XYZ file of C-alpha atoms in Angstrom:
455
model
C 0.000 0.000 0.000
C 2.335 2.244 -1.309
C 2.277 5.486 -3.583
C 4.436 6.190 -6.450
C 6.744 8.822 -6.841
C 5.709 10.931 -9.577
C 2.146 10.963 -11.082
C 1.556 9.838 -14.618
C 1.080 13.390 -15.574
C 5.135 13.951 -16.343
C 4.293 18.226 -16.520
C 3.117 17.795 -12.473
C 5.251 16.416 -9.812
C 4.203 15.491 -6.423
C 7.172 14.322 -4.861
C 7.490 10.762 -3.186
C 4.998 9.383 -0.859
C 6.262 7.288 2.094
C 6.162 3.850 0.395
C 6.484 2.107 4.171
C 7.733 -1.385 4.282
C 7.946 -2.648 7.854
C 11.552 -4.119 7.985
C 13.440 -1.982 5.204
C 15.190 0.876 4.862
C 12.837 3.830 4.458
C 13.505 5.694 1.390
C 12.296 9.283 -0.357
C 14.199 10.560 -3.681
C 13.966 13.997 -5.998
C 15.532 13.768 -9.127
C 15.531 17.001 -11.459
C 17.606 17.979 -14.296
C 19.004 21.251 -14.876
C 22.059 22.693 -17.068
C 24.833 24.534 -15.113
C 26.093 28.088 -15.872
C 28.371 26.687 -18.005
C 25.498 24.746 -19.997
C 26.606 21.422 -18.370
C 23.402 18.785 -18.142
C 23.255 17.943 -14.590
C 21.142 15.662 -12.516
C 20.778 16.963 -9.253
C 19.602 13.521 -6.891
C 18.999 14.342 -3.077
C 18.416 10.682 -1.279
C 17.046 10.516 2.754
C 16.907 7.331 4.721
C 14.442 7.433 8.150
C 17.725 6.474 10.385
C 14.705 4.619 12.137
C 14.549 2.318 9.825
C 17.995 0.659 9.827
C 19.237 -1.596 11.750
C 22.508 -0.809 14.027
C 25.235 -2.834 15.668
C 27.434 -1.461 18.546
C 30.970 -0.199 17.499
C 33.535 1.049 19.313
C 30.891 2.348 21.607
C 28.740 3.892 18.938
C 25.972 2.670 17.524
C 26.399 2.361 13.661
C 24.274 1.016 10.691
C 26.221 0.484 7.067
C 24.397 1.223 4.034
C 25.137 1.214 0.495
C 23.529 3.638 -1.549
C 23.534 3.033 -5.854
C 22.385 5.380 -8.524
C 21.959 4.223 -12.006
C 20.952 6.569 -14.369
C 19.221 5.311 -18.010
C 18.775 7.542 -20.944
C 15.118 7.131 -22.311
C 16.276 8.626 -25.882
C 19.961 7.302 -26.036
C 22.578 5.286 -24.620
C 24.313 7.565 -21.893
C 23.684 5.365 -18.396
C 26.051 6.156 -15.522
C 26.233 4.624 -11.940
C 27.366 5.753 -8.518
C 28.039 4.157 -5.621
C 28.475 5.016 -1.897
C 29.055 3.428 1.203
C 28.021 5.213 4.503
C 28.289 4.440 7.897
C 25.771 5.941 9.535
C 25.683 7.105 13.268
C 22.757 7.554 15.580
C 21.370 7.794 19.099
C 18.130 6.721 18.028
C 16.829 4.486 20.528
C 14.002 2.974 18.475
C 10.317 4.224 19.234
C 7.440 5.643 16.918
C 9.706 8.695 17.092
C 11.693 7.917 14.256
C 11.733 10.318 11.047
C 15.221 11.949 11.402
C 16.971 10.993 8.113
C 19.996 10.837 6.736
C 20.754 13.020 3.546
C 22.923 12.583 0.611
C 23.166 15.036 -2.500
C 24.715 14.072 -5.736
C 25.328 16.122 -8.555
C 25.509 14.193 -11.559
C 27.196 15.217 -15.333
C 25.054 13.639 -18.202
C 23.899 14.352 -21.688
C 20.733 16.321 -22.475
C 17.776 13.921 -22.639
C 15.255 12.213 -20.690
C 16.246 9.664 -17.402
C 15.074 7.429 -15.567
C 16.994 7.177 -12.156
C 16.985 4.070 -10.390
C 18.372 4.402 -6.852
C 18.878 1.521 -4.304
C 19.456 1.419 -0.911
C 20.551 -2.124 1.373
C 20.577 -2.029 4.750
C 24.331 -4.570 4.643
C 23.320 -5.749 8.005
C 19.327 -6.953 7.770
C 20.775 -7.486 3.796
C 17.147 -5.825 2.944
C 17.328 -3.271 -0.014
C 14.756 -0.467 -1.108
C 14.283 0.495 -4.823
C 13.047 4.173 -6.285
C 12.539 5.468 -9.395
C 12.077 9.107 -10.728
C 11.993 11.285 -13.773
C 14.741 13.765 -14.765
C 14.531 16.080 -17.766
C 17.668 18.127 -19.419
C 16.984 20.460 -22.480
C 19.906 20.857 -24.604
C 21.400 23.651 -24.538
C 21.808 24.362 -28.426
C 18.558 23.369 -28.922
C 16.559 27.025 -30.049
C 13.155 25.469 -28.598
C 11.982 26.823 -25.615
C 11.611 24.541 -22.369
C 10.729 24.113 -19.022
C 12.522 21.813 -16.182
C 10.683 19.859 -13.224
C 9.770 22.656 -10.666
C 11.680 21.702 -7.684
C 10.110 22.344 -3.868
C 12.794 23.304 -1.047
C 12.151 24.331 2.781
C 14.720 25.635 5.213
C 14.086 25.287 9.307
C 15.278 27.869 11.197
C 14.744 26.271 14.263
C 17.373 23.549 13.756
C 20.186 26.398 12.896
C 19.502 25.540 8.953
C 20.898 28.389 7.355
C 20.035 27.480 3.216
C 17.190 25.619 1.613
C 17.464 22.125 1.365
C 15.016 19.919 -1.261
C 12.001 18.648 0.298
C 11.324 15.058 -1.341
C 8.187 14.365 0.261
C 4.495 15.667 -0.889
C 3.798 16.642 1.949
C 5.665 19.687 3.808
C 5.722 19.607 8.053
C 4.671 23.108 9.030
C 7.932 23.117 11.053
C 9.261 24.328 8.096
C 9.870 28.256 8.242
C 9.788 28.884 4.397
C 9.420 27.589 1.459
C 11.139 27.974 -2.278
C 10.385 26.644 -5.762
C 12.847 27.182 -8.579
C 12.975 25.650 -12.149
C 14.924 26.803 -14.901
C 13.655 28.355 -17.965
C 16.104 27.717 -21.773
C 15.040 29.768 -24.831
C 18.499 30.299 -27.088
C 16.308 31.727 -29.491
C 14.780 34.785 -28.107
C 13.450 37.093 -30.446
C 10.778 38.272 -28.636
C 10.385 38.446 -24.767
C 9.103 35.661 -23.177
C 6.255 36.085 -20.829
C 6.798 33.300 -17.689
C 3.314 32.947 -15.482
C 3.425 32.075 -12.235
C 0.800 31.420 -9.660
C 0.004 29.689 -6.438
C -3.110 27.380 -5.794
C -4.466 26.367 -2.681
C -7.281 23.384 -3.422
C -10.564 22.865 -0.901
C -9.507 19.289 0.047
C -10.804 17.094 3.385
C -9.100 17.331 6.302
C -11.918 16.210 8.680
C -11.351 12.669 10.745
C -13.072 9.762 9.762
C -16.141 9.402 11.195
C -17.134 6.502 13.018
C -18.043 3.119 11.718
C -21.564 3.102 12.234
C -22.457 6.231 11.379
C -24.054 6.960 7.829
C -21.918 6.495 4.236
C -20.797 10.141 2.799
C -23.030 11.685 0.523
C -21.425 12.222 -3.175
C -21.715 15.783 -3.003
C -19.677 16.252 0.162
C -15.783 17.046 0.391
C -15.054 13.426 2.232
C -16.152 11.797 -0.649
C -15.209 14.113 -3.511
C -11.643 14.494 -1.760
C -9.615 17.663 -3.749
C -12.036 19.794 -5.136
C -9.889 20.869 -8.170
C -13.233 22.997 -9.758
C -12.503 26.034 -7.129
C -8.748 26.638 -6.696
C -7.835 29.568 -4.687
C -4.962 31.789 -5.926
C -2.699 32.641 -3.020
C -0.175 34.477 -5.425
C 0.443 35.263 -8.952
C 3.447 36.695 -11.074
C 4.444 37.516 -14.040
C 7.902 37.544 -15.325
C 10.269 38.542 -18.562
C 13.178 37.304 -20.200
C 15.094 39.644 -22.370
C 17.989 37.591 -22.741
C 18.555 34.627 -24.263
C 20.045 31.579 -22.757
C 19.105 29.351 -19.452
C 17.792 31.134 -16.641
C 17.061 29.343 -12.965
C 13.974 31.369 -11.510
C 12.801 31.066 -7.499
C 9.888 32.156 -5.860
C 9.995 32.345 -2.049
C 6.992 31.991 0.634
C 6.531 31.640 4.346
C 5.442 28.516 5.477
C 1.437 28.342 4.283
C -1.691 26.986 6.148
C -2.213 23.781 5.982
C -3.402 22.779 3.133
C -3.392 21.351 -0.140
C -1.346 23.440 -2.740
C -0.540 23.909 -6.391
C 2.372 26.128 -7.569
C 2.386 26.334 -11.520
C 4.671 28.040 -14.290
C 3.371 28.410 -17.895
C 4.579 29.939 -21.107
C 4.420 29.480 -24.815
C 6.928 28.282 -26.871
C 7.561 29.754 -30.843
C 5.059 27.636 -32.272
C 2.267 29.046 -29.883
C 2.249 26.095 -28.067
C 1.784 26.044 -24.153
C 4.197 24.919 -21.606
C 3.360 24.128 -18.418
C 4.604 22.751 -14.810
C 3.885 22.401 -11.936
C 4.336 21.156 -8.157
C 1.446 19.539 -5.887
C 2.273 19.771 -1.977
C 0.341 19.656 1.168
C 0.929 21.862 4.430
C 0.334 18.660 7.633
C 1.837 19.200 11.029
C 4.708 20.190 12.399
C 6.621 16.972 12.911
C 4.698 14.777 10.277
C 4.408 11.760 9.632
C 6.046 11.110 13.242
C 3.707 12.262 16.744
C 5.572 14.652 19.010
C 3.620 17.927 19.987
C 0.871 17.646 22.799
C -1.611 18.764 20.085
C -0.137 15.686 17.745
C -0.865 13.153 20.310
C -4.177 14.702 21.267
C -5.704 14.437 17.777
C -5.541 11.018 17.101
C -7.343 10.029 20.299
C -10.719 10.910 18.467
C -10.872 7.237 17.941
C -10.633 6.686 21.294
C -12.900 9.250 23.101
C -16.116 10.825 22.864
C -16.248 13.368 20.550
C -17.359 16.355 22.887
C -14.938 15.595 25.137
C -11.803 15.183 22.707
C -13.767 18.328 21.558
C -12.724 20.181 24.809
C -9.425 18.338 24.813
C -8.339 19.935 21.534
C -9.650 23.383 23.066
C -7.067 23.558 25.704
C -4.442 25.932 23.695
C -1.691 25.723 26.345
C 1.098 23.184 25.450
C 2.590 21.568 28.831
C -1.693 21.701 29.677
C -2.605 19.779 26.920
C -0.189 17.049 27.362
C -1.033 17.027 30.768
C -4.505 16.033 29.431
C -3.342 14.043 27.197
C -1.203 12.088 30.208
C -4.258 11.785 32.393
C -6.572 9.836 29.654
C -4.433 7.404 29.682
C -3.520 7.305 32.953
C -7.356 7.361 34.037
C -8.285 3.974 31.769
C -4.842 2.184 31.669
C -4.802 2.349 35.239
C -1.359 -0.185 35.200
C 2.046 2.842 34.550
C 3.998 -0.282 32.821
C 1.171 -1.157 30.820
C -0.122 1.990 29.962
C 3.364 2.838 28.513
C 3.301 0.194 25.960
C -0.328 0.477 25.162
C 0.422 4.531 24.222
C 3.662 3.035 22.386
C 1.389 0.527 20.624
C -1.519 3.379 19.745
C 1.256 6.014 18.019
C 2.838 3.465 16.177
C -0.030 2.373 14.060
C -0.496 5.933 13.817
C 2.694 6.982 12.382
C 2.462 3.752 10.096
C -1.183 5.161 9.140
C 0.319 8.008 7.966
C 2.961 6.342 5.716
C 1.061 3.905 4.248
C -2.295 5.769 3.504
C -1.804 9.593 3.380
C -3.141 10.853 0.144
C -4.758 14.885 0.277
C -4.674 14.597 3.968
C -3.149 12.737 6.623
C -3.188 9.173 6.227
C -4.661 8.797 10.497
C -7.610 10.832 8.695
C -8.784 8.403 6.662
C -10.766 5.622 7.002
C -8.045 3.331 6.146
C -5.853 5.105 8.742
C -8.563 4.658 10.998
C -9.400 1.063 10.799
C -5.979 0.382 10.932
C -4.955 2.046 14.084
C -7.829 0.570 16.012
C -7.553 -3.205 14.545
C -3.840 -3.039 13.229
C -2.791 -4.659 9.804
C -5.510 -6.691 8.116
C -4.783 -10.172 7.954
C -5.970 -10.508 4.283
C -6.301 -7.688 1.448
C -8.426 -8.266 -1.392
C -8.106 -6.293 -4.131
C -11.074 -4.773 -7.162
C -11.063 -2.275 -9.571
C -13.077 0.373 -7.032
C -13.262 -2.280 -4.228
C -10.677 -3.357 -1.332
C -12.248 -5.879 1.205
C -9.935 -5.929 4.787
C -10.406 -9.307 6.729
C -9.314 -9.837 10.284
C -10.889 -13.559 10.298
C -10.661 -16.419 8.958
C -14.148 -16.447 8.135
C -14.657 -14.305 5.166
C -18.242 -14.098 5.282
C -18.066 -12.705 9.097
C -20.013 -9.292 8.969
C -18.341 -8.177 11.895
C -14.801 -8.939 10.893
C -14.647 -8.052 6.777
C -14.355 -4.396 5.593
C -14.724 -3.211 2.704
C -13.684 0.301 1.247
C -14.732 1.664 -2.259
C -12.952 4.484 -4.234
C -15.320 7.010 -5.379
C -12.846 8.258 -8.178
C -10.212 6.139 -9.911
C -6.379 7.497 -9.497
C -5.620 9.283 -12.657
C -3.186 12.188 -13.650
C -5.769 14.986 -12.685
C -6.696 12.881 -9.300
C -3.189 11.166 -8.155
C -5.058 9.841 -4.658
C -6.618 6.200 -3.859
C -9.365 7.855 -1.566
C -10.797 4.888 -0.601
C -13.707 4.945 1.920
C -15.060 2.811 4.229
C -18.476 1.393 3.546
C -20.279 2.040 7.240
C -22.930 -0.016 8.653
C -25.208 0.647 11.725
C -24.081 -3.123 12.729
C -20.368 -2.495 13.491
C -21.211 -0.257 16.142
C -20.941 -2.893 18.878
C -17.497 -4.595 16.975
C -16.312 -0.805 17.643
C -17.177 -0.460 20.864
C -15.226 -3.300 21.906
C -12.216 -2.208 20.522
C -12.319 0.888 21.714
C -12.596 -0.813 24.998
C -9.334 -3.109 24.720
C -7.726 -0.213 24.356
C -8.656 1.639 27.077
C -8.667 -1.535 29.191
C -5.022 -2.337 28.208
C -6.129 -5.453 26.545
C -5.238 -4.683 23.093
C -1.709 -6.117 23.961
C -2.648 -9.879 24.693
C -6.376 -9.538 22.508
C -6.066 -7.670 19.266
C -9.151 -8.520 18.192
């Protein structure tokens, strides 16, 4: 239950998706191709591994994971292919919890030909011997070419807060609101200019669910409402628009900088028209989630999720409480007040942000992947023992009974993932009768029995 990296729509990128696989290395990759001052095709490739994710062995005191890291680049439209290797040993005090999305970044700037590439990176874990494979898109005009052209927009963020003093890229579509500010550059090539060329900038912002699933028993979303339709694409909001002109010829890399946005779901897009009156265009999806995402850290992150847990005018007054160290302290006391045993409560609150954090890398799509109702039924029940997959249709089962109404979920996809809808919104098809199979797992939860009866 993974996403892909780039939609099939090659003029919009989106940036990776988490892609989790419980026991490899975690992986997220942005590829784009650019020419240097000097006209040189390069492939910029910017590679993070979740240290969480590998596995260490003491050393000299330290703990240490070794990872090899391979790029192999393929020209679609000739024979250039090049491949780089690395070997890293990587360093860490992570102690292994849900708190685990610090990562480990490595930049590579690569000299190619102009053309179009695939790049294939791979990263193995040498000690669990497990390996995780990417692919991306990269695009380099050439630089005698007189036809005008547009690279992948690129999406960077820099983060004050941890003393980070330049923009570094962000490979993920969606953006923590830690961030302090955002950039997107891309790099315009017209050796040919007769004429001024006109470059048009703007900056969407997309109505797009970010409510919490609703409860199992409760009624299935009408079609006309934003749960079910997802992204409303029909009424984009423009945040910001711009307009810019080239008078000289050549290749020209152009940025546009913002503060860090509401959350949100966001389009930034560049168009122009090339010499035959043809129209280029770009553009760079994102979405605005919270401040340590996908990992749960804040008072208000661990708050949220208990909406699964607790009655809704109650989390209601819970999410009210503004003050941080308050908050937590509320936070602290719900579980305190039902897990009544300190030990046990511990790993039950372990247990409850894990398949939270693994909700949001394996099902966040327009919004956070604990939103939806996969996210949902996941957290509370925990990985379905068998998937069955339809065209529209994906049936969960948590028994070995297939026919058991109270065990067997199915979710349907109101829209099918295309290039103008890049999402698998799937949603869960509620039933007045799995109000009592909810109830109960709520209450092995708050009983502490979820960790000897999972079901």
């Amino acid at each position: 239950m993974s996403g892909c990296v780039r939609s099939s729509n090659p003029d919009v990128e989106r940036g990776s998706l988490f892609q989790f696989q419980e026991g490899y290395p975690e992986v997220r990759t942005s590829s784009i191709g650019l020419l240097s001052e000097t006209d040189q095709p390069l492939i910029n490739i910017t590679t993070e591994i979740v240290l969480g994710s590998l596995i260490y062995s003491t050393k000299d005191e330290r703990r240490v994971a070794n990872v090899s890291l391979e790029i192999r680049i393929l020209q679609n439209d000739g024979d250039f292919t090049k491949t780089v290797r690395r070997d890293f040993e990587i360093e860490s005090e992570f102690e292994g919890s849900f708190i685990s999305q610090e990562v480990f970044t490595n930049n590579e700037v690569i000299e190619v030909v102009p053309g179009n590439f695939e790049v294939n990176i791979t990263v193995l874990d040498q000690t669990s011997g497990r390996a995780t494979n990417r692919t991306s898109q990269a695009t380099i005009p050439n630089p005698e070419d007189p036809q005008i052209s547009l690279t992948t927009i690129r999406l960077l963020g820099k983060n004050l807060e941890l003393t980070q003093d330049q923009f570094i890229p962000i490979t993920t579509y969606t953006v923590p609101s830690k961030i302090d500010s955002l950039k997107l550059d891309f790099q315009v090539t017209n050796n040919d200019l007769e004429d001024p060329l006109t470059i048009n900038a703007r900056l969407l912002q997309y109505p797009a669910d970010t409510s919490y699933a609703r409860p199992m028993n409760f009624n299935n979303y009408s079609p006309s409402s934003l749960p079910y339709i997802g992204v409303d694409m029909r009424r984009a909001k423009e945040i910001d628009t711009n307009v810019r002109r080239l008078d000289q010829p050549g290749s020209v890399l152009i940025e546009f900088k913002y503060p860090i946005l509401a959350r949100g779901t966001y389009r930034f897009e560049v168009e122009t028209t090339d010499q035959d009156g043809e129209t280029l265009y770009r553009a760079r999806d994102f979405s605005v989630v919270s401040e340590n995402y996908p990992s749960i850290m804040t008072a208000r992150e661990l708050a949220e999720p208990l909406i699964y847990l607790m009655d809704r005018r109650d989390h209601e007054r819970m999410m009210e409480i503004q003050e941080p160290d308050s908050l937590k302290e509320a936070v602290d006391r719900f579980w305190l007040s039902n897990v009544q045993n300190m030990n046990q409560a511990r790993s039950v609150i372990n247990l409850y942000y894990e398949r939270v954090e693994q909700a949001n890398k394996q099902f966040t799509t327009f919004k956070e992947g604990w939103k939806t109702d996969m996210g949902m039924i996941y957290i509370l029940f925990g990985p379905p023992w068998y998937v069955d997959r339809y065209l529209n249709t994906m049936d969960w089962s948590y028994s070995y009974d297939r026919n058991d109404p109270q065990y067997n979920f199915t979710f349907r996809r109101p829209n099918l993932k295309n290039e103008f809808f890049p999402f698998d919104n799937y949603l869960l098809q509620r039933n007045q009768g799995y109000f009592n199979i909810q109830y109960r797992q709520i209450q092995l939860w708050l009983t502490g029995s979820i960790l000897t009866n999972r079901l």
